Amino acid sequence: MAAEFRRVGLTGGIGSGKSTVAQLLQEHGAVVIDADAISRELTAKGSPVLDQIRDAFGTHVLTDTGELDRAALAKIVFDDETARERLNSIVHPAVRQESARLVDEASRAETFSGVVVQDIPLLVETGQADSFDGVIVVEAPESVRIDRLVTARGMKEDDARSRIRSQATDDQRRAVATWIIDNSGDRETTTAQVATLWDELTA
């Protein structure tokens, strides 16, 4: 029988450092389920989900070797809300189904800490906040996020701004937040905040 547990959502805008917080929570003992990683697995070459994407958007979203060309697909859906909704209707249900399976599997493990953290970049945009016992929002000022995207990811500044503004606003994320991690400073400061949060999650 699956153990009782806390199921927590984790989100934050691009460049906020959400992955750092996820890693720290995992080090404390949380089971972290990464929606992006699941999406990549479900859209691997030969998968049913990739077949649906090809049928919806055409073979030009595939590479010569039959894998998903993420850059080509992004160009189609980034500024086209209808196309983006069509893509989400294919990918999101599959991701949620696999996430539910992984949550159930994790809760049955003998070493389970009692905390499952689901890392979902678009948690607010997809209206999933009410599905969790609480939501962790990772924040950093836009200027810090842009600097990280340009420096660490090699984005052009205009592209970084566009990506940030295509997502939920800080106010929209704060509206669903149970806990907020300020990740604008050094790693030591973030680590201390996560440690305090972990104490609360496991109290």
PDB file of C-alpha atoms in Angstrom:
ATOM      1  CA  MET A   1       0.000   0.000   0.000  1.00  0.00           C
ATOM      2  CA  ALA A   2       1.266   3.496  -0.833  1.00  0.00           C
ATOM      3  CA  ALA A   3       2.380   5.615   2.102  1.00  0.00           C
ATOM      4  CA  GLU A   4       0.750   8.901   3.044  1.00  0.00           C
ATOM      5  CA  PHE A   5       2.774  11.813   1.752  1.00  0.00           C
ATOM      6  CA  ARG A   6       2.888  15.497   0.916  1.00  0.00           C
ATOM      7  CA  ARG A   7       2.680  16.314  -2.774  1.00  0.00           C
ATOM      8  CA  VAL A   8       4.192  19.700  -3.501  1.00  0.00           C
ATOM      9  CA  GLY A   9       4.422  21.679  -6.733  1.00  0.00           C
ATOM     10  CA  LEU A  10       7.604  23.532  -7.621  1.00  0.00           C
ATOM     11  CA  THR A  11       7.657  26.300 -10.204  1.00  0.00           C
ATOM     12  CA  GLY A  12       9.418  29.472 -11.224  1.00  0.00           C
ATOM     13  CA  GLY A  13      10.068  31.504 -14.329  1.00  0.00           C
ATOM     14  CA  ILE A  14      12.877  30.752 -16.739  1.00  0.00           C
ATOM     15  CA  GLY A  15      16.217  31.783 -15.242  1.00  0.00           C
ATOM     16  CA  SER A  16      14.890  31.882 -11.665  1.00  0.00           C
ATOM     17  CA  GLY A  17      17.039  28.944 -10.592  1.00  0.00           C
ATOM     18  CA  LYS A  18      14.231  26.464 -10.026  1.00  0.00           C
ATOM     19  CA  SER A  19      16.512  23.558 -10.929  1.00  0.00           C
ATOM     20  CA  THR A  20      18.897  24.552  -8.131  1.00  0.00           C
ATOM     21  CA  VAL A  21      16.070  24.432  -5.602  1.00  0.00           C
ATOM     22  CA  ALA A  22      14.897  21.079  -6.968  1.00  0.00           C
ATOM     23  CA  GLN A  23      18.407  19.681  -6.555  1.00  0.00           C
ATOM     24  CA  LEU A  24      18.651  20.946  -2.974  1.00  0.00           C
ATOM     25  CA  LEU A  25      15.271  19.426  -2.081  1.00  0.00           C
ATOM     26  CA  GLN A  26      16.381  16.137  -3.600  1.00  0.00           C
ATOM     27  CA  GLU A  27      19.536  16.227  -1.479  1.00  0.00           C
ATOM     28  CA  HIS A  28      17.330  16.590   1.610  1.00  0.00           C
ATOM     29  CA  GLY A  29      15.415  13.463   0.598  1.00  0.00           C
ATOM     30  CA  ALA A  30      12.498  14.654  -1.516  1.00  0.00           C
ATOM     31  CA  VAL A  31      11.424  12.602  -4.494  1.00  0.00           C
ATOM     32  CA  VAL A  32      11.628  15.106  -7.356  1.00  0.00           C
ATOM     33  CA  ILE A  33       9.598  14.445 -10.487  1.00  0.00           C
ATOM     34  CA  ASP A  34      10.717  16.653 -13.358  1.00  0.00           C
ATOM     35  CA  ALA A  35       7.950  17.413 -15.875  1.00  0.00           C
ATOM     36  CA  ASP A  36      10.447  18.606 -18.489  1.00  0.00           C
ATOM     37  CA  ALA A  37      12.475  15.398 -18.221  1.00  0.00           C
ATOM     38  CA  ILE A  38       9.316  13.327 -18.568  1.00  0.00           C
ATOM     39  CA  SER A  39       8.299  15.360 -21.614  1.00  0.00           C
ATOM     40  CA  ARG A  40      11.653  14.698 -23.251  1.00  0.00           C
ATOM     41  CA  GLU A  41      11.310  10.971 -22.600  1.00  0.00           C
ATOM     42  CA  LEU A  42       7.744  10.854 -23.929  1.00  0.00           C
ATOM     43  CA  THR A  43       8.737  12.673 -27.134  1.00  0.00           C
ATOM     44  CA  ALA A  44      11.697  10.411 -27.885  1.00  0.00           C
ATOM     45  CA  LYS A  45      12.111   8.963 -31.369  1.00  0.00           C
ATOM     46  CA  GLY A  46       9.437   6.369 -32.160  1.00  0.00           C
ATOM     47  CA  SER A  47       7.161   7.312 -29.268  1.00  0.00           C
ATOM     48  CA  PRO A  48       3.371   7.590 -29.676  1.00  0.00           C
ATOM     49  CA  VAL A  49       3.479  11.194 -28.450  1.00  0.00           C
ATOM     50  CA  LEU A  50       6.056  12.136 -31.085  1.00  0.00           C
ATOM     51  CA  ASP A  51       3.874  10.479 -33.725  1.00  0.00           C
ATOM     52  CA  GLN A  52       0.973  12.701 -32.646  1.00  0.00           C
ATOM     53  CA  ILE A  53       3.160  15.808 -32.800  1.00  0.00           C
ATOM     54  CA  ARG A  54       4.307  14.874 -36.305  1.00  0.00           C
ATOM     55  CA  ASP A  55       0.714  14.323 -37.416  1.00  0.00           C
ATOM     56  CA  ALA A  56      -0.314  17.693 -35.967  1.00  0.00           C
ATOM     57  CA  PHE A  57       2.582  19.860 -37.168  1.00  0.00           C
ATOM     58  CA  GLY A  58       4.184  18.011 -40.066  1.00  0.00           C
ATOM     59  CA  THR A  59       7.423  16.144 -40.687  1.00  0.00           C
ATOM     60  CA  HIS A  60       9.444  19.377 -40.665  1.00  0.00           C
ATOM     61  CA  VAL A  61       9.389  19.290 -36.838  1.00  0.00           C
ATOM     62  CA  LEU A  62      11.519  16.130 -37.024  1.00  0.00           C
ATOM     63  CA  THR A  63      15.239  15.911 -37.654  1.00  0.00           C
ATOM     64  CA  ASP A  64      16.693  13.864 -40.514  1.00  0.00           C
ATOM     65  CA  THR A  65      17.106  10.993 -38.055  1.00  0.00           C
ATOM     66  CA  GLY A  66      13.461  11.071 -36.928  1.00  0.00           C
ATOM     67  CA  GLU A  67      13.915  12.834 -33.599  1.00  0.00           C
ATOM     68  CA  LEU A  68      11.988  15.878 -32.415  1.00  0.00           C
ATOM     69  CA  ASP A  69      13.481  19.136 -33.677  1.00  0.00           C
ATOM     70  CA  ARG A  70      12.670  21.225 -30.625  1.00  0.00           C
ATOM     71  CA  ALA A  71      13.897  24.469 -32.186  1.00  0.00           C
ATOM     72  CA  ALA A  72      11.680  23.993 -35.245  1.00  0.00           C
ATOM     73  CA  LEU A  73       8.663  23.187 -33.083  1.00  0.00           C
ATOM     74  CA  ALA A  74       9.352  26.161 -30.805  1.00  0.00           C
ATOM     75  CA  LYS A  75       9.319  28.511 -33.793  1.00  0.00           C
ATOM     76  CA  ILE A  76       5.832  27.298 -34.669  1.00  0.00           C
ATOM     77  CA  VAL A  77       4.240  27.484 -31.220  1.00  0.00           C
ATOM     78  CA  PHE A  78       6.041  30.381 -29.528  1.00  0.00           C
ATOM     79  CA  ASP A  79       3.943  33.194 -31.009  1.00  0.00           C
ATOM     80  CA  ASP A  80       0.913  31.135 -32.040  1.00  0.00           C
ATOM     81  CA  GLU A  81      -1.433  30.497 -29.128  1.00  0.00           C
ATOM     82  CA  THR A  82      -3.615  28.082 -31.097  1.00  0.00           C
ATOM     83  CA  ALA A  83      -0.613  25.980 -32.113  1.00  0.00           C
ATOM     84  CA  ARG A  84       0.717  26.083 -28.564  1.00  0.00           C
ATOM     85  CA  GLU A  85      -2.607  24.880 -27.170  1.00  0.00           C
ATOM     86  CA  ARG A  86      -2.656  22.089 -29.736  1.00  0.00           C
ATOM     87  CA  LEU A  87       0.821  20.985 -28.676  1.00  0.00           C
ATOM     88  CA  ASN A  88      -0.104  21.186 -24.992  1.00  0.00           C
ATOM     89  CA  SER A  89      -3.207  19.065 -25.598  1.00  0.00           C
ATOM     90  CA  ILE A  90      -0.933  16.322 -26.923  1.00  0.00           C
ATOM     91  CA  VAL A  91       1.933  16.509 -24.444  1.00  0.00           C
ATOM     92  CA  HIS A  92       0.439  17.602 -21.127  1.00  0.00           C
ATOM     93  CA  PRO A  93      -2.031  14.723 -20.581  1.00  0.00           C
ATOM     94  CA  ALA A  94       0.733  12.206 -21.269  1.00  0.00           C
ATOM     95  CA  VAL A  95       3.112  13.983 -18.891  1.00  0.00           C
ATOM     96  CA  ARG A  96       0.495  14.093 -16.153  1.00  0.00           C
ATOM     97  CA  GLN A  97      -0.279  10.404 -16.548  1.00  0.00           C
ATOM     98  CA  GLU A  98       3.382   9.437 -16.300  1.00  0.00           C
ATOM     99  CA  SER A  99       3.891  11.829 -13.365  1.00  0.00           C
ATOM    100  CA  ALA A 100       1.019  10.172 -11.503  1.00  0.00           C
ATOM    101  CA  ARG A 101       2.580   6.776 -12.107  1.00  0.00           C
ATOM    102  CA  LEU A 102       5.942   7.958 -10.772  1.00  0.00           C
ATOM    103  CA  VAL A 103       4.323   9.546  -7.705  1.00  0.00           C
ATOM    104  CA  ASP A 104       2.568   6.277  -6.884  1.00  0.00           C
ATOM    105  CA  GLU A 105       5.786   4.317  -7.418  1.00  0.00           C
ATOM    106  CA  ALA A 106       7.780   6.694  -5.203  1.00  0.00           C
ATOM    107  CA  SER A 107       5.251   6.565  -2.376  1.00  0.00           C
ATOM    108  CA  ARG A 108       5.623   2.781  -2.177  1.00  0.00           C
ATOM    109  CA  ALA A 109       9.409   2.789  -1.742  1.00  0.00           C
ATOM    110  CA  GLU A 110      10.757   1.682   1.656  1.00  0.00           C
ATOM    111  CA  THR A 111      13.101   4.691   1.809  1.00  0.00           C
ATOM    112  CA  PHE A 112      10.393   7.237   0.968  1.00  0.00           C
ATOM    113  CA  SER A 113      10.805  10.512   2.886  1.00  0.00           C
ATOM    114  CA  GLY A 114       7.126  11.410   2.679  1.00  0.00           C
ATOM    115  CA  VAL A 115       7.630  14.372   0.327  1.00  0.00           C
ATOM    116  CA  VAL A 116       7.102  14.350  -3.442  1.00  0.00           C
ATOM    117  CA  VAL A 117       8.075  17.512  -5.297  1.00  0.00           C
ATOM    118  CA  GLN A 118       6.766  17.898  -8.833  1.00  0.00           C
ATOM    119  CA  ASP A 119       8.916  20.314 -10.812  1.00  0.00           C
ATOM    120  CA  ILE A 120       6.556  21.950 -13.333  1.00  0.00           C
ATOM    121  CA  PRO A 121       7.780  25.082 -15.146  1.00  0.00           C
ATOM    122  CA  LEU A 122       4.293  26.000 -16.414  1.00  0.00           C
ATOM    123  CA  LEU A 123       2.384  25.012 -13.281  1.00  0.00           C
ATOM    124  CA  VAL A 124       0.590  28.367 -13.099  1.00  0.00           C
ATOM    125  CA  GLU A 125      -0.025  28.645 -16.824  1.00  0.00           C
ATOM    126  CA  THR A 126      -1.629  25.190 -16.919  1.00  0.00           C
ATOM    127  CA  GLY A 127      -3.797  25.775 -13.849  1.00  0.00           C
ATOM    128  CA  GLN A 128      -2.398  22.953 -11.730  1.00  0.00           C
ATOM    129  CA  ALA A 129      -1.817  24.790  -8.441  1.00  0.00           C
ATOM    130  CA  ASP A 130      -4.909  23.357  -6.737  1.00  0.00           C
ATOM    131  CA  SER A 131      -3.692  19.802  -7.431  1.00  0.00           C
ATOM    132  CA  PHE A 132      -1.024  20.064  -4.716  1.00  0.00           C
ATOM    133  CA  ASP A 133      -0.798  20.266  -0.949  1.00  0.00           C
ATOM    134  CA  GLY A 134       1.315  23.385  -1.459  1.00  0.00           C
ATOM    135  CA  VAL A 135       3.287  25.233  -4.111  1.00  0.00           C
ATOM    136  CA  ILE A 136       6.899  26.403  -3.941  1.00  0.00           C
ATOM    137  CA  VAL A 137       7.671  29.407  -6.142  1.00  0.00           C
ATOM    138  CA  VAL A 138      11.292  30.265  -6.924  1.00  0.00           C
ATOM    139  CA  GLU A 139      11.902  33.936  -7.619  1.00  0.00           C
ATOM    140  CA  ALA A 140      14.654  36.235  -8.855  1.00  0.00           C
ATOM    141  CA  PRO A 141      14.444  39.758 -10.326  1.00  0.00           C
ATOM    142  CA  GLU A 142      14.062  39.958 -14.080  1.00  0.00           C
ATOM    143  CA  SER A 143      17.478  41.597 -14.447  1.00  0.00           C
ATOM    144  CA  VAL A 144      19.133  38.676 -12.658  1.00  0.00           C
ATOM    145  CA  ARG A 145      17.229  36.149 -14.737  1.00  0.00           C
ATOM    146  CA  ILE A 146      18.173  37.841 -18.002  1.00  0.00           C
ATOM    147  CA  ASP A 147      21.832  37.913 -16.970  1.00  0.00           C
ATOM    148  CA  ARG A 148      21.710  34.184 -16.176  1.00  0.00           C
ATOM    149  CA  LEU A 149      20.039  33.347 -19.486  1.00  0.00           C
ATOM    150  CA  VAL A 150      22.530  35.401 -21.479  1.00  0.00           C
ATOM    151  CA  THR A 151      25.617  34.308 -19.540  1.00  0.00           C
ATOM    152  CA  ALA A 152      24.858  30.677 -18.722  1.00  0.00           C
ATOM    153  CA  ARG A 153      22.600  29.668 -21.624  1.00  0.00           C
ATOM    154  CA  GLY A 154      23.962  31.884 -24.353  1.00  0.00           C
ATOM    155  CA  MET A 155      20.616  33.500 -25.187  1.00  0.00           C
ATOM    156  CA  LYS A 156      20.355  36.870 -26.850  1.00  0.00           C
ATOM    157  CA  GLU A 157      18.994  39.468 -24.439  1.00  0.00           C
ATOM    158  CA  ASP A 158      15.886  40.151 -26.548  1.00  0.00           C
ATOM    159  CA  ASP A 159      15.140  36.424 -26.705  1.00  0.00           C
ATOM    160  CA  ALA A 160      15.547  36.137 -22.947  1.00  0.00           C
ATOM    161  CA  ARG A 161      13.096  38.989 -22.370  1.00  0.00           C
ATOM    162  CA  SER A 162      10.599  37.431 -24.776  1.00  0.00           C
ATOM    163  CA  ARG A 163      10.786  34.056 -23.036  1.00  0.00           C
ATOM    164  CA  ILE A 164      10.268  35.653 -19.632  1.00  0.00           C
ATOM    165  CA  ARG A 165       7.282  37.678 -20.806  1.00  0.00           C
ATOM    166  CA  SER A 166       5.646  34.697 -22.493  1.00  0.00           C
ATOM    167  CA  GLN A 167       5.327  33.033 -19.074  1.00  0.00           C
ATOM    168  CA  ALA A 168       3.221  33.859 -16.017  1.00  0.00           C
ATOM    169  CA  THR A 169       4.059  37.065 -14.175  1.00  0.00           C
ATOM    170  CA  ASP A 170       5.645  37.170 -10.729  1.00  0.00           C
ATOM    171  CA  ASP A 171       2.305  38.310  -9.296  1.00  0.00           C
ATOM    172  CA  GLN A 172       0.483  35.369 -10.899  1.00  0.00           C
ATOM    173  CA  ARG A 173       2.952  32.920  -9.391  1.00  0.00           C
ATOM    174  CA  ARG A 174       2.848  34.596  -5.975  1.00  0.00           C
ATOM    175  CA  ALA A 175      -0.940  34.296  -6.009  1.00  0.00           C
ATOM    176  CA  VAL A 176      -0.669  30.483  -5.828  1.00  0.00           C
ATOM    177  CA  ALA A 177       2.500  30.281  -3.695  1.00  0.00           C
ATOM    178  CA  THR A 178       2.532  28.547  -0.340  1.00  0.00           C
ATOM    179  CA  TRP A 179       6.259  29.135  -0.002  1.00  0.00           C
ATOM    180  CA  ILE A 180       8.560  31.538  -1.871  1.00  0.00           C
ATOM    181  CA  ILE A 181      12.301  30.955  -2.290  1.00  0.00           C
ATOM    182  CA  ASP A 182      14.281  34.088  -3.148  1.00  0.00           C
ATOM    183  CA  ASN A 183      17.029  32.811  -5.426  1.00  0.00           C
ATOM    184  CA  SER A 184      18.510  36.199  -6.316  1.00  0.00           C
ATOM    185  CA  GLY A 185      21.555  35.818  -4.083  1.00  0.00           C
ATOM    186  CA  ASP A 186      24.336  33.272  -3.628  1.00  0.00           C
ATOM    187  CA  ARG A 187      23.859  29.521  -3.330  1.00  0.00           C
ATOM    188  CA  GLU A 188      24.504  29.583   0.421  1.00  0.00           C
ATOM    189  CA  THR A 189      21.529  31.895   0.983  1.00  0.00           C
ATOM    190  CA  THR A 190      19.268  29.724  -1.180  1.00  0.00           C
ATOM    191  CA  THR A 191      20.507  26.573   0.582  1.00  0.00           C
ATOM    192  CA  ALA A 192      19.547  28.039   3.962  1.00  0.00           C
ATOM    193  CA  GLN A 193      16.036  28.901   2.739  1.00  0.00           C
ATOM    194  CA  VAL A 194      15.530  25.392   1.364  1.00  0.00           C
ATOM    195  CA  ALA A 195      16.712  23.844   4.641  1.00  0.00           C
ATOM    196  CA  THR A 196      14.112  25.867   6.552  1.00  0.00           C
ATOM    197  CA  LEU A 197      11.461  24.870   4.033  1.00  0.00           C
ATOM    198  CA  TRP A 198      12.414  21.204   4.327  1.00  0.00           C
ATOM    199  CA  ASP A 199      11.966  21.350   8.109  1.00  0.00           C
ATOM    200  CA  GLU A 200       8.453  22.684   7.551  1.00  0.00           C
ATOM    201  CA  LEU A 201       7.632  20.087   4.892  1.00  0.00           C
ATOM    202  CA  THR A 202       8.691  17.223   7.140  1.00  0.00           C
ATOM    203  CA  ALA A 203       7.402  18.594  10.460  1.00  0.00           C
TER     204      ALA A 203
END
